[in-house]
PDB file of C-alpha atoms and ligand atoms in Angstrom:
ATOM      1  CA  MET Y  19     166.965 165.951-174.305  1.00 77.00           C
ATOM      2  CA  GLN Y  20     169.913 164.105-176.006  1.00 91.00           C
ATOM      3  CA  THR Y  21     169.740 161.128-177.426  1.00 95.00           C
ATOM      4  CA  ILE Y  22     172.402 158.612-176.207  1.00 96.00           C
ATOM      5  CA  ILE Y  23     170.925 154.719-177.934  1.00 98.00           C
ATOM      6  CA  SER Y  24     169.730 155.121-181.220  1.00 97.00           C
ATOM      7  CA  ALA Y  25     168.997 152.221-183.437  1.00 98.00           C
ATOM      8  CA  GLN Y  26     167.735 152.254-187.516  1.00 98.00           C
ATOM      9  CA  GLY Y  27     166.233 149.196-189.154  1.00 98.00           C
ATOM     10  CA  LEU Y  28     167.495 146.733-186.284  1.00 98.00           C
ATOM     11  CA  THR Y  29     167.844 143.124-187.969  1.00 98.00           C
ATOM     12  CA  LYS Y  30     169.139 140.097-186.536  1.00 98.00           C
ATOM     13  CA  ILE Y  31     169.052 136.631-188.362  1.00 97.00           C
ATOM     14  CA  TYR Y  32     170.529 133.933-186.919  1.00 96.00           C
ATOM     15  CA  ARG Y  33     170.777 130.456-188.900  1.00 94.00           C
ATOM     16  CA  VAL Y  34     170.425 127.657-187.417  1.00 93.00           C
ATOM     17  CA  ALA Y  35     171.062 124.431-189.560  1.00 92.00           C
ATOM     18  CA  ASN Y  36     169.172 125.371-192.724  1.00 91.00           C
ATOM     19  CA  ASN Y  37     166.483 127.763-191.165  1.00 94.00           C
ATOM     20  CA  ALA Y  38     166.680 131.052-190.932  1.00 94.00           C
ATOM     21  CA  VAL Y  39     165.402 132.458-187.458  1.00 93.00           C
ATOM     22  CA  PRO Y  40     164.658 136.222-187.516  1.00 96.00           C
ATOM     23  CA  ALA Y  41     164.882 137.307-184.138  1.00 97.00           C
ATOM     24  CA  LEU Y  42     164.947 140.602-184.838  1.00 98.00           C
ATOM     25  CA  VAL Y  43     163.223 142.832-187.122  1.00 97.00           C
ATOM     26  CA  ASP Y  44     163.948 146.348-188.377  1.00 97.00           C
ATOM     27  CA  VAL Y  45     163.578 147.413-185.103  1.00 97.00           C
ATOM     28  CA  ASP Y  46     164.330 151.234-184.138  1.00 97.00           C
ATOM     29  CA  LEU Y  47     164.329 153.412-180.917  1.00 97.00           C
ATOM     30  CA  ASN Y  48     165.977 156.022-178.955  1.00 97.00           C
ATOM     31  CA  VAL Y  49     167.037 156.261-175.763  1.00 97.00           C
ATOM     32  CA  ALA Y  50     167.950 159.527-173.941  1.00 96.00           C
ATOM     33  CA  ARG Y  51     170.741 160.197-171.351  1.00 95.00           C
ATOM     34  CA  GLY Y  52     169.820 159.810-167.987  1.00 94.00           C
ATOM     35  CA  GLU Y  53     166.441 157.564-168.932  1.00 95.00           C
ATOM     36  CA  PHE Y  54     165.418 154.777-167.622  1.00 95.00           C
ATOM     37  CA  CYS Y  55     164.038 152.160-170.441  1.00 97.00           C
ATOM     38  CA  CYS Y  56     162.539 149.362-170.312  1.00 96.00           C
ATOM     39  CA  ILE Y  57     161.866 146.366-172.772  1.00 97.00           C
ATOM     40  CA  VAL Y  58     159.073 144.181-172.121  1.00 96.00           C
ATOM     41  CA  GLY Y  59     157.859 141.424-174.466  1.00 94.00           C
ATOM     42  CA  THR Y  60     157.290 137.406-174.532  1.00 92.00           C
ATOM     43  CA  SER Y  61     159.615 134.634-173.707  1.00 93.00           C
ATOM     44  CA  GLY Y  62     161.487 134.466-177.403  1.00 95.00           C
ATOM     45  CA  SER Y  63     160.488 137.486-178.454  1.00 96.00           C
ATOM     46  CA  GLY Y  64     163.936 138.875-178.749  1.00 97.00           C
ATOM     47  CA  LYS Y  65     164.614 141.209-175.852  1.00 96.00           C
ATOM     48  CA  SER Y  66     168.177 139.927-174.826  1.00 96.00           C
ATOM     49  CA  THR Y  67     169.074 139.818-178.619  1.00 97.00           C
ATOM     50  CA  LEU Y  68     168.449 143.264-178.716  1.00 98.00           C
ATOM     51  CA  LEU Y  69     170.315 143.759-175.428  1.00 97.00           C
ATOM     52  CA  TYR Y  70     173.040 141.916-177.153  1.00 97.00           C
ATOM     53  CA  LEU Y  71     173.412 143.699-180.021  1.00 97.00           C
ATOM     54  CA  LEU Y  72     172.532 147.068-178.221  1.00 97.00           C
ATOM     55  CA  ALA Y  73     175.403 146.423-176.386  1.00 96.00           C
ATOM     56  CA  GLY Y  74     178.114 145.750-178.971  1.00 96.00           C
ATOM     57  CA  ILE Y  75     177.842 141.582-178.063  1.00 95.00           C
ATOM     58  CA  GLU Y  76     176.620 140.791-181.308  1.00 95.00           C
ATOM     59  CA  GLN Y  77     176.459 141.912-184.498  1.00 95.00           C
ATOM     60  CA  PRO Y  78     173.355 143.219-186.132  1.00 97.00           C
ATOM     61  CA  SER Y  79     172.491 141.225-189.742  1.00 97.00           C
ATOM     62  CA  ARG Y  80     171.163 145.003-190.769  1.00 97.00           C
ATOM     63  CA  GLY Y  81     170.480 148.429-189.406  1.00 98.00           C
ATOM     64  CA  SER Y  82     172.807 150.507-187.433  1.00 98.00           C
ATOM     65  CA  ILE Y  83     173.653 151.497-183.964  1.00 98.00           C
ATOM     66  CA  THR Y  84     174.662 155.037-182.303  1.00 98.00           C
ATOM     67  CA  ILE Y  85     175.820 154.562-179.002  1.00 97.00           C
ATOM     68  CA  LEU Y  86     177.849 157.618-177.745  1.00 95.00           C
ATOM     69  CA  GLY Y  87     177.681 159.179-181.038  1.00 95.00           C
ATOM     70  CA  GLU Y  88     179.919 156.615-182.525  1.00 96.00           C
ATOM     71  CA  ARG Y  89     178.544 153.928-184.963  1.00 97.00           C
ATOM     72  CA  ILE Y  90     178.795 150.605-182.706  1.00 97.00           C
ATOM     73  CA  ASP Y  91     177.806 148.785-185.780  1.00 96.00           C
ATOM     74  CA  ARG Y  92     180.532 149.300-187.503  1.00 96.00           C
ATOM     75  CA  MET Y  93     183.469 148.346-185.073  1.00 96.00           C
ATOM     76  CA  ASN Y  94     185.913 145.535-185.484  1.00 95.00           C
ATOM     77  CA  GLN Y  95     186.025 143.221-182.357  1.00 94.00           C
ATOM     78  CA  SER Y  96     189.065 145.239-180.291  1.00 95.00           C
ATOM     79  CA  GLN Y  97     187.077 148.344-180.939  1.00 96.00           C
ATOM     80  CA  LEU Y  98     183.891 147.207-179.466  1.00 95.00           C
ATOM     81  CA  VAL Y  99     186.086 145.243-176.793  1.00 93.00           C
ATOM     82  CA  ARG Y 100     187.101 148.642-175.840  1.00 94.00           C
ATOM     83  CA  PHE Y 101     184.148 150.526-176.537  1.00 95.00           C
ATOM     84  CA  ARG Y 102     182.067 148.433-173.969  1.00 94.00           C
ATOM     85  CA  ARG Y 103     185.021 148.036-171.213  1.00 93.00           C
ATOM     86  CA  ASP Y 104     184.910 151.869-171.204  1.00 94.00           C
ATOM     87  CA  ASN Y 105     181.003 152.977-171.348  1.00 96.00           C
ATOM     88  CA  VAL Y 106     179.136 149.571-170.199  1.00 96.00           C
ATOM     89  CA  GLY Y 107     177.940 147.820-167.883  1.00 95.00           C
ATOM     90  CA  PHE Y 108     175.925 144.226-168.709  1.00 96.00           C
ATOM     91  CA  VAL Y 109     174.086 142.281-166.347  1.00 94.00           C
ATOM     92  CA  PHE Y 110     173.477 139.362-168.147  1.00 93.00           C
ATOM     93  CA  GLN Y 111     170.200 137.126-167.933  1.00 89.00           C
ATOM     94  CA  ALA Y 112     172.568 134.040-167.431  1.00 89.00           C
ATOM     95  CA  PHE Y 113     175.078 135.498-164.872  1.00 92.00           C
ATOM     96  CA  ASN Y 114     177.970 134.842-166.833  1.00 94.00           C
ATOM     97  CA  LEU Y 115     180.418 134.668-163.568  1.00 97.00           C
ATOM     98  CA  MET Y 116     183.512 133.533-163.573  1.00 97.00           C
ATOM     99  CA  PRO Y 117     183.420 129.900-162.011  1.00 97.00           C
ATOM    100  CA  THR Y 118     186.856 129.359-160.106  1.00 98.00           C
ATOM    101  CA  MET Y 119     187.117 133.270-159.037  1.00 97.00           C
ATOM    102  CA  SER Y 120     184.899 134.218-155.357  1.00 98.00           C
ATOM    103  CA  ALA Y 121     182.316 137.081-155.965  1.00 98.00           C
ATOM    104  CA  GLN Y 122     184.769 139.510-154.755  1.00 98.00           C
ATOM    105  CA  GLN Y 123     187.101 138.696-157.352  1.00 97.00           C
ATOM    106  CA  ASN Y 124     184.031 138.611-159.689  1.00 98.00           C
ATOM    107  CA  VAL Y 125     182.868 141.871-158.736  1.00 98.00           C
ATOM    108  CA  ALA Y 126     186.223 143.498-159.036  1.00 97.00           C
ATOM    109  CA  LEU Y 127     187.311 142.077-162.749  1.00 96.00           C
ATOM    110  CA  PRO Y 128     186.357 144.737-165.139  1.00 95.00           C
ATOM    111  CA  LEU Y 129     188.325 147.386-162.812  1.00 96.00           C
ATOM    112  CA  SER Y 130     191.357 144.784-163.153  1.00 94.00           C
ATOM    113  CA  LEU Y 131     190.906 145.390-167.518  1.00 91.00           C
ATOM    114  CA  LYS Y 132     191.268 148.868-167.018  1.00 92.00           C
ATOM    115  CA  GLY Y 133     194.948 147.761-165.323  1.00 93.00           C
ATOM    116  CA  ILE Y 134     193.173 149.609-161.431  1.00 95.00           C
ATOM    117  CA  GLY Y 135     195.304 147.868-158.560  1.00 96.00           C
ATOM    118  CA  GLY Y 136     194.669 145.330-156.391  1.00 94.00           C
ATOM    119  CA  PHE Y 137     193.991 147.971-153.010  1.00 96.00           C
ATOM    120  CA  GLU Y 138     191.279 149.766-154.318  1.00 97.00           C
ATOM    121  CA  ARG Y 139     190.035 146.879-156.439  1.00 96.00           C
ATOM    122  CA  ASN Y 140     189.223 144.670-153.686  1.00 96.00           C
ATOM    123  CA  LEU Y 141     188.294 147.614-151.468  1.00 97.00           C
ATOM    124  CA  LYS Y 142     185.491 149.141-154.278  1.00 97.00           C
ATOM    125  CA  ALA Y 143     184.334 145.636-155.220  1.00 98.00           C
ATOM    126  CA  ARG Y 144     183.637 144.979-151.518  1.00 98.00           C
ATOM    127  CA  ARG Y 145     181.622 148.152-151.103  1.00 97.00           C
ATOM    128  CA  MET Y 146     179.731 147.103-154.081  1.00 96.00           C
ATOM    129  CA  LEU Y 147     179.454 144.283-152.748  1.00 97.00           C
ATOM    130  CA  LYS Y 148     177.937 145.472-149.779  1.00 96.00           C
ATOM    131  CA  THR Y 149     175.198 147.390-151.568  1.00 92.00           C
ATOM    132  CA  VAL Y 150     174.038 144.428-153.242  1.00 92.00           C
ATOM    133  CA  GLY Y 151     173.576 143.027-149.301  1.00 92.00           C
ATOM    134  CA  LEU Y 152     176.385 140.226-150.627  1.00 96.00           C
ATOM    135  CA  GLU Y 153     179.086 141.690-147.522  1.00 96.00           C
ATOM    136  CA  GLN Y 154     179.319 138.122-146.081  1.00 97.00           C
ATOM    137  CA  HIS Y 155     179.734 136.203-149.012  1.00 97.00           C
ATOM    138  CA  LEU Y 156     183.111 138.016-150.428  1.00 98.00           C
ATOM    139  CA  LYS Y 157     185.008 134.680-150.791  1.00 98.00           C
ATOM    140  CA  HIS Y 158     181.947 132.488-151.870  1.00 98.00           C
ATOM    141  CA  ARG Y 159     183.011 131.109-155.420  1.00 98.00           C
ATOM    142  CA  PRO Y 160     179.460 131.586-158.122  1.00 97.00           C
ATOM    143  CA  ALA Y 161     178.963 127.987-157.338  1.00 97.00           C
ATOM    144  CA  GLN Y 162     178.689 128.172-153.105  1.00 97.00           C
ATOM    145  CA  LEU Y 163     175.706 130.973-153.633  1.00 96.00           C
ATOM    146  CA  SER Y 164     172.075 130.825-154.030  1.00 92.00           C
ATOM    147  CA  GLY Y 165     170.557 132.246-158.382  1.00 89.00           C
ATOM    148  CA  GLY Y 166     169.651 135.125-156.502  1.00 89.00           C
ATOM    149  CA  GLN Y 167     173.257 135.495-154.679  1.00 93.00           C
ATOM    150  CA  GLN Y 168     174.911 134.973-158.394  1.00 94.00           C
ATOM    151  CA  GLN Y 169     172.594 138.022-159.949  1.00 92.00           C
ATOM    152  CA  ARG Y 170     173.448 140.404-157.174  1.00 93.00           C
ATOM    153  CA  VAL Y 171     177.441 139.527-157.557  1.00 96.00           C
ATOM    154  CA  SER Y 172     176.351 140.304-161.168  1.00 95.00           C
ATOM    155  CA  ILE Y 173     174.363 143.532-160.741  1.00 93.00           C
ATOM    156  CA  ALA Y 174     177.589 144.601-158.746  1.00 95.00           C
ATOM    157  CA  ARG Y 175     180.109 143.380-161.283  1.00 96.00           C
ATOM    158  CA  ALA Y 176     177.883 145.775-164.374  1.00 95.00           C
ATOM    159  CA  LEU Y 177     178.120 148.916-161.994  1.00 94.00           C
ATOM    160  CA  ILE Y 178     181.882 148.855-160.399  1.00 96.00           C
ATOM    161  CA  THR Y 179     182.838 150.646-163.078  1.00 94.00           C
ATOM    162  CA  SER Y 180     180.262 153.033-162.958  1.00 93.00           C
ATOM    163  CA  PRO Y 181     179.459 152.964-166.551  1.00 95.00           C
ATOM    164  CA  ASP Y 182     177.343 155.723-168.483  1.00 95.00           C
ATOM    165  CA  ILE Y 183     175.004 152.745-170.128  1.00 97.00           C
ATOM    166  CA  ILE Y 184     173.878 149.463-167.872  1.00 97.00           C
ATOM    167  CA  PHE Y 185     172.363 146.862-169.855  1.00 97.00           C
ATOM    168  CA  ALA Y 186     170.083 144.322-167.686  1.00 96.00           C
ATOM    169  CA  ASP Y 187     168.948 141.235-168.444  1.00 96.00           C
ATOM    170  CA  GLU Y 188     166.215 139.851-166.449  1.00 94.00           C
ATOM    171  CA  PRO Y 189     168.308 141.571-163.721  1.00 92.00           C
ATOM    172  CA  THR Y 190     165.448 139.948-161.430  1.00 89.00           C
ATOM    173  CA  GLY Y 191     164.273 137.043-162.785  1.00 85.00           C
ATOM    174  CA  ASN Y 192     165.875 134.786-159.871  1.00 81.00           C
ATOM    175  CA  LEU Y 193     164.658 136.508-156.832  1.00 85.00           C
ATOM    176  CA  ASP Y 194     161.892 137.210-154.726  1.00 88.00           C
ATOM    177  CA  THR Y 195     159.763 139.846-155.062  1.00 88.00           C
ATOM    178  CA  GLN Y 196     160.942 142.410-152.053  1.00 87.00           C
ATOM    179  CA  THR Y 197     164.698 141.516-153.405  1.00 85.00           C
ATOM    180  CA  GLY Y 198     163.397 141.928-156.403  1.00 88.00           C
ATOM    181  CA  GLU Y 199     161.854 145.490-155.965  1.00 88.00           C
ATOM    182  CA  ASP Y 200     164.990 146.336-154.486  1.00 85.00           C
ATOM    183  CA  ILE Y 201     167.408 145.443-157.064  1.00 86.00           C
ATOM    184  CA  VAL Y 202     165.309 147.282-159.578  1.00 89.00           C
ATOM    185  CA  LYS Y 203     164.895 150.276-157.168  1.00 87.00           C
ATOM    186  CA  LEU Y 204     168.886 150.131-156.792  1.00 85.00           C
ATOM    187  CA  LEU Y 205     169.112 150.305-160.463  1.00 90.00           C
ATOM    188  CA  ALA Y 206     166.704 153.377-161.066  1.00 89.00           C
ATOM    189  CA  ASP Y 207     168.884 155.035-158.189  1.00 86.00           C
ATOM    190  CA  GLU Y 208     172.102 155.107-160.268  1.00 83.00           C
ATOM    191  CA  VAL Y 209     169.986 156.604-163.317  1.00 87.00           C
ATOM    192  CA  ARG Y 210     168.221 159.082-160.661  1.00 88.00           C
ATOM    193  CA  ARG Y 211     171.149 160.058-159.035  1.00 89.00           C
ATOM    194  CA  HIS Y 212     173.925 159.137-161.249  1.00 90.00           C
ATOM    195  CA  GLY Y 213     172.752 160.545-164.260  1.00 90.00           C
ATOM    196  CA  LYS Y 214     173.204 157.092-165.841  1.00 95.00           C
ATOM    197  CA  THR Y 215     171.072 155.310-168.887  1.00 97.00           C
ATOM    198  CA  LEU Y 216     169.406 151.816-168.001  1.00 97.00           C
ATOM    199  CA  VAL Y 217     167.418 149.622-170.333  1.00 97.00           C
ATOM    200  CA  MET Y 218     166.382 146.573-168.450  1.00 97.00           C
ATOM    201  CA  VAL Y 219     164.886 143.863-169.970  1.00 96.00           C
ATOM    202  CA  THR Y 220     161.664 142.537-168.047  1.00 91.00           C
ATOM    203  CA  HIS Y 221     158.776 139.832-168.892  1.00 84.00           C
ATOM    204  CA  ASP Y 222     157.338 141.481-165.562  1.00 83.00           C
ATOM    205  CA  ILE Y 223     155.148 144.709-166.445  1.00 85.00           C
ATOM    206  CA  GLU Y 224     155.662 145.643-162.994  1.00 85.00           C
ATOM    207  CA  LYS Y 225     159.129 145.908-162.827  1.00 85.00           C
ATOM    208  CA  ALA Y 226     158.728 148.606-165.166  1.00 88.00           C
ATOM    209  CA  LYS Y 227     156.693 150.911-163.138  1.00 84.00           C
ATOM    210  CA  TYR Y 228     159.952 153.260-162.828  1.00 86.00           C
ATOM    211  CA  ALA Y 229     160.612 153.300-166.003  1.00 93.00           C
ATOM    212  CA  ASP Y 230     160.653 156.488-168.346  1.00 94.00           C
ATOM    213  CA  GLN Y 231     159.958 154.326-172.111  1.00 96.00           C
ATOM    214  CA  ILE Y 232     158.889 150.896-171.826  1.00 96.00           C
ATOM    215  CA  ILE Y 233     159.542 149.409-175.216  1.00 97.00           C
ATOM    216  CA  HIS Y 234     157.086 146.232-176.116  1.00 96.00           C
ATOM    217  CA  ILE Y 235     158.530 143.677-178.197  1.00 96.00           C
ATOM    218  CA  ARG Y 236     156.431 140.811-179.912  1.00 96.00           C
ATOM    219  CA  ASP Y 237     158.207 138.579-182.278  1.00 96.00           C
ATOM    220  CA  GLY Y 238     161.359 140.207-183.015  1.00 97.00           C
ATOM    221  CA  ARG Y 239     159.566 143.840-183.677  1.00 97.00           C
ATOM    222  CA  VAL Y 240     158.646 146.733-181.650  1.00 96.00           C
ATOM    223  CA  GLY Y 241     154.681 147.025-180.704  1.00 94.00           C
ATOM    224  CA  THR Y 242     153.474 149.809-178.327  1.00 93.00           C
ATOM    225  CA  VAL Y 243     156.049 152.248-176.704  1.00 94.00           C
ATOM    226  CA  GLU Y 244     154.925 153.935-173.955  1.00 93.00           C
ATOM    227  CA  MET Y 245     156.510 157.353-172.478  1.00 92.00           C
ATOM    228  CA  ASN Y 246     156.149 157.834-168.883  1.00 84.00           C
ATOM    229  CA  GLN Y 247     156.168 161.622-168.352  1.00 73.00           C
ATOM    230  CA  HIS Y 248     155.302 161.947-165.097  1.00 54.00           C
ATOM    231  CA  ARG Y 249     158.280 159.757-163.390  1.00 53.00           C
ATOM    232  CA  GLU Y 250     160.049 162.966-164.663  1.00 53.00           C
ATOM    233  CA  GLU Y 251     158.319 164.920-162.672  1.00 54.00           C
ATOM    234  CA  GLU Y 252     158.053 163.376-159.679  1.00 53.00           C
ATOM    235  CA  TYR Y 253     161.754 163.394-159.919  1.00 48.00           C
ATOM    236  CA  HIS Y 254     162.237 167.072-159.870  1.00 49.00           C
ATOM    237  CA  GLU Y 255     159.644 167.211-157.137  1.00 49.00           C
ATOM    238  CA  GLN Y 256     161.978 164.903-155.268  1.00 47.00           C
ATOM    239  CA  THR Y 257     164.630 166.749-155.711  1.00 45.00           C
ATOM    240  CA  VAL Y 258     163.604 170.412-155.614  1.00 43.00           C
TER     241      VAL Y 258
HETATM  242  N1  LIG J 319     172.404 132.154-181.198  1.00 90.01           N
HETATM  243  C1  LIG J 319     171.279 132.114-181.578  1.00 90.01           C
HETATM  244  N2  LIG J 319     170.980 130.832-182.008  1.00 90.01           N
HETATM  245  C2  LIG J 319     169.678 130.501-182.891  1.00 90.01           C
HETATM  246  N3  LIG J 319     168.811 131.272-182.577  1.00 90.01           N
HETATM  247  C3  LIG J 319     169.113 132.292-181.517  1.00 90.01           C
HETATM  248  C4  LIG J 319     170.048 132.403-181.059  1.00 90.01           C
HETATM  249  N4  LIG J 319     169.895 133.536-179.433  1.00 90.01           N
HETATM  250  C5  LIG J 319     168.415 133.579-179.860  1.00 90.01           C
HETATM  251  N5  LIG J 319     167.929 132.902-180.532  1.00 90.01           N
HETATM  252  C6  LIG J 319     166.529 132.547-181.033  1.00 90.01           C
HETATM  253  O1  LIG J 319     165.942 134.090-181.231  1.00 90.01           O
HETATM  254  C7  LIG J 319     164.842 134.707-180.750  1.00 90.01           C
HETATM  255  C8  LIG J 319     164.427 135.588-179.717  1.00 90.01           C
HETATM  256  O2  LIG J 319     165.895 134.507-178.804  1.00 90.01           O
HETATM  257  P1  LIG J 319     165.968 136.296-177.551  1.00 90.01           P
HETATM  258  O3  LIG J 319     166.879 135.234-176.333  1.00 90.01           O
HETATM  259  O4  LIG J 319     166.003 137.500-178.041  1.00 90.01           O
HETATM  260  O5  LIG J 319     164.054 136.199-176.723  1.00 90.01           O
HETATM  261  P2  LIG J 319     163.945 136.661-175.024  1.00 90.01           P
HETATM  262  O6  LIG J 319     162.599 137.894-175.595  1.00 90.01           O
HETATM  263  O7  LIG J 319     165.304 137.055-174.273  1.00 90.01           O
HETATM  264  O8  LIG J 319     163.315 135.503-174.831  1.00 90.01           O
HETATM  265  P3  LIG J 319     163.369 134.924-172.840  1.00 90.01           P
HETATM  266  O9  LIG J 319     162.032 135.815-172.088  1.00 90.01           O
HETATM  267  O10 LIG J 319     162.894 133.988-172.790  1.00 90.01           O
HETATM  268  O11 LIG J 319     164.586 135.577-172.189  1.00 90.01           O
HETATM  269  C9  LIG J 319     164.662 132.442-180.289  1.00 90.01           C
HETATM  270  O12 LIG J 319     163.448 132.673-181.211  1.00 90.01           O
HETATM  271  C10 LIG J 319     165.263 132.052-180.421  1.00 90.01           C
HETATM  272  O13 LIG J 319     165.402 130.893-179.902  1.00 90.01           O
HETATM  273 MG1  LIG J 320     166.187 136.542-172.742  1.00 90.01          MG
END
């Protein structure tokens, strides 16, 4: 299996006033191409920090990160922006939608950054919003949507460019059990059907049941790592 994401000795120390806050300490991990990896841990354990580092949104204090064969910890800001635009979809815990844009415009935004024209952009955004059950809310702005609906817009935005790697930070945190289950299935489906790699953060171990690998984080360090072999066998059974 080809490793698509690899981190060694990953450490992030935030400075708050005169205090050093070690959010992540000496994390090693490997994620294979086509894998669904779950990061599980309690509040404040460093899950979002880890995802930000892996996606190149924040720079590590120490350690290396190799994604798709490239050392992203050595990239400058403009290289990182390009790298993210071309390879990564990110679902933020706090959505980070543009408040003045409609749902459709928010979802179409990453296509616009890739220079794709208005007609194709809107068509694709409409289809993607339909997939997440929001075809009736294309013109709504974030403030006119519920938390769960904003979360689904944010997921649609992350998937619109069909990125190789999807990072999702608590993508079901604001959803009821059924909608949350549907969203995890939708994300897992991207992985199984389209060969994407998904790294999903959750505090809810129940949500990790579809994962191939479960990484437990505690106080900024990796605890147990569970490999779920049968997922792959099940998948093969379904496809042959
Ligand atoms: N920008 C920041 N500046 C200073 N400290 C930070 C910053 N971001 C996170 N931290 C600290 O790093 C630690 C890990 O935070 P992080 O957001 O990664 O946790 P988490 O596991 O995602 O928690 P949650 O489940 O509540 O989202 C916490 O102690 C937090 O206070
Ligand atoms: Mg978090």
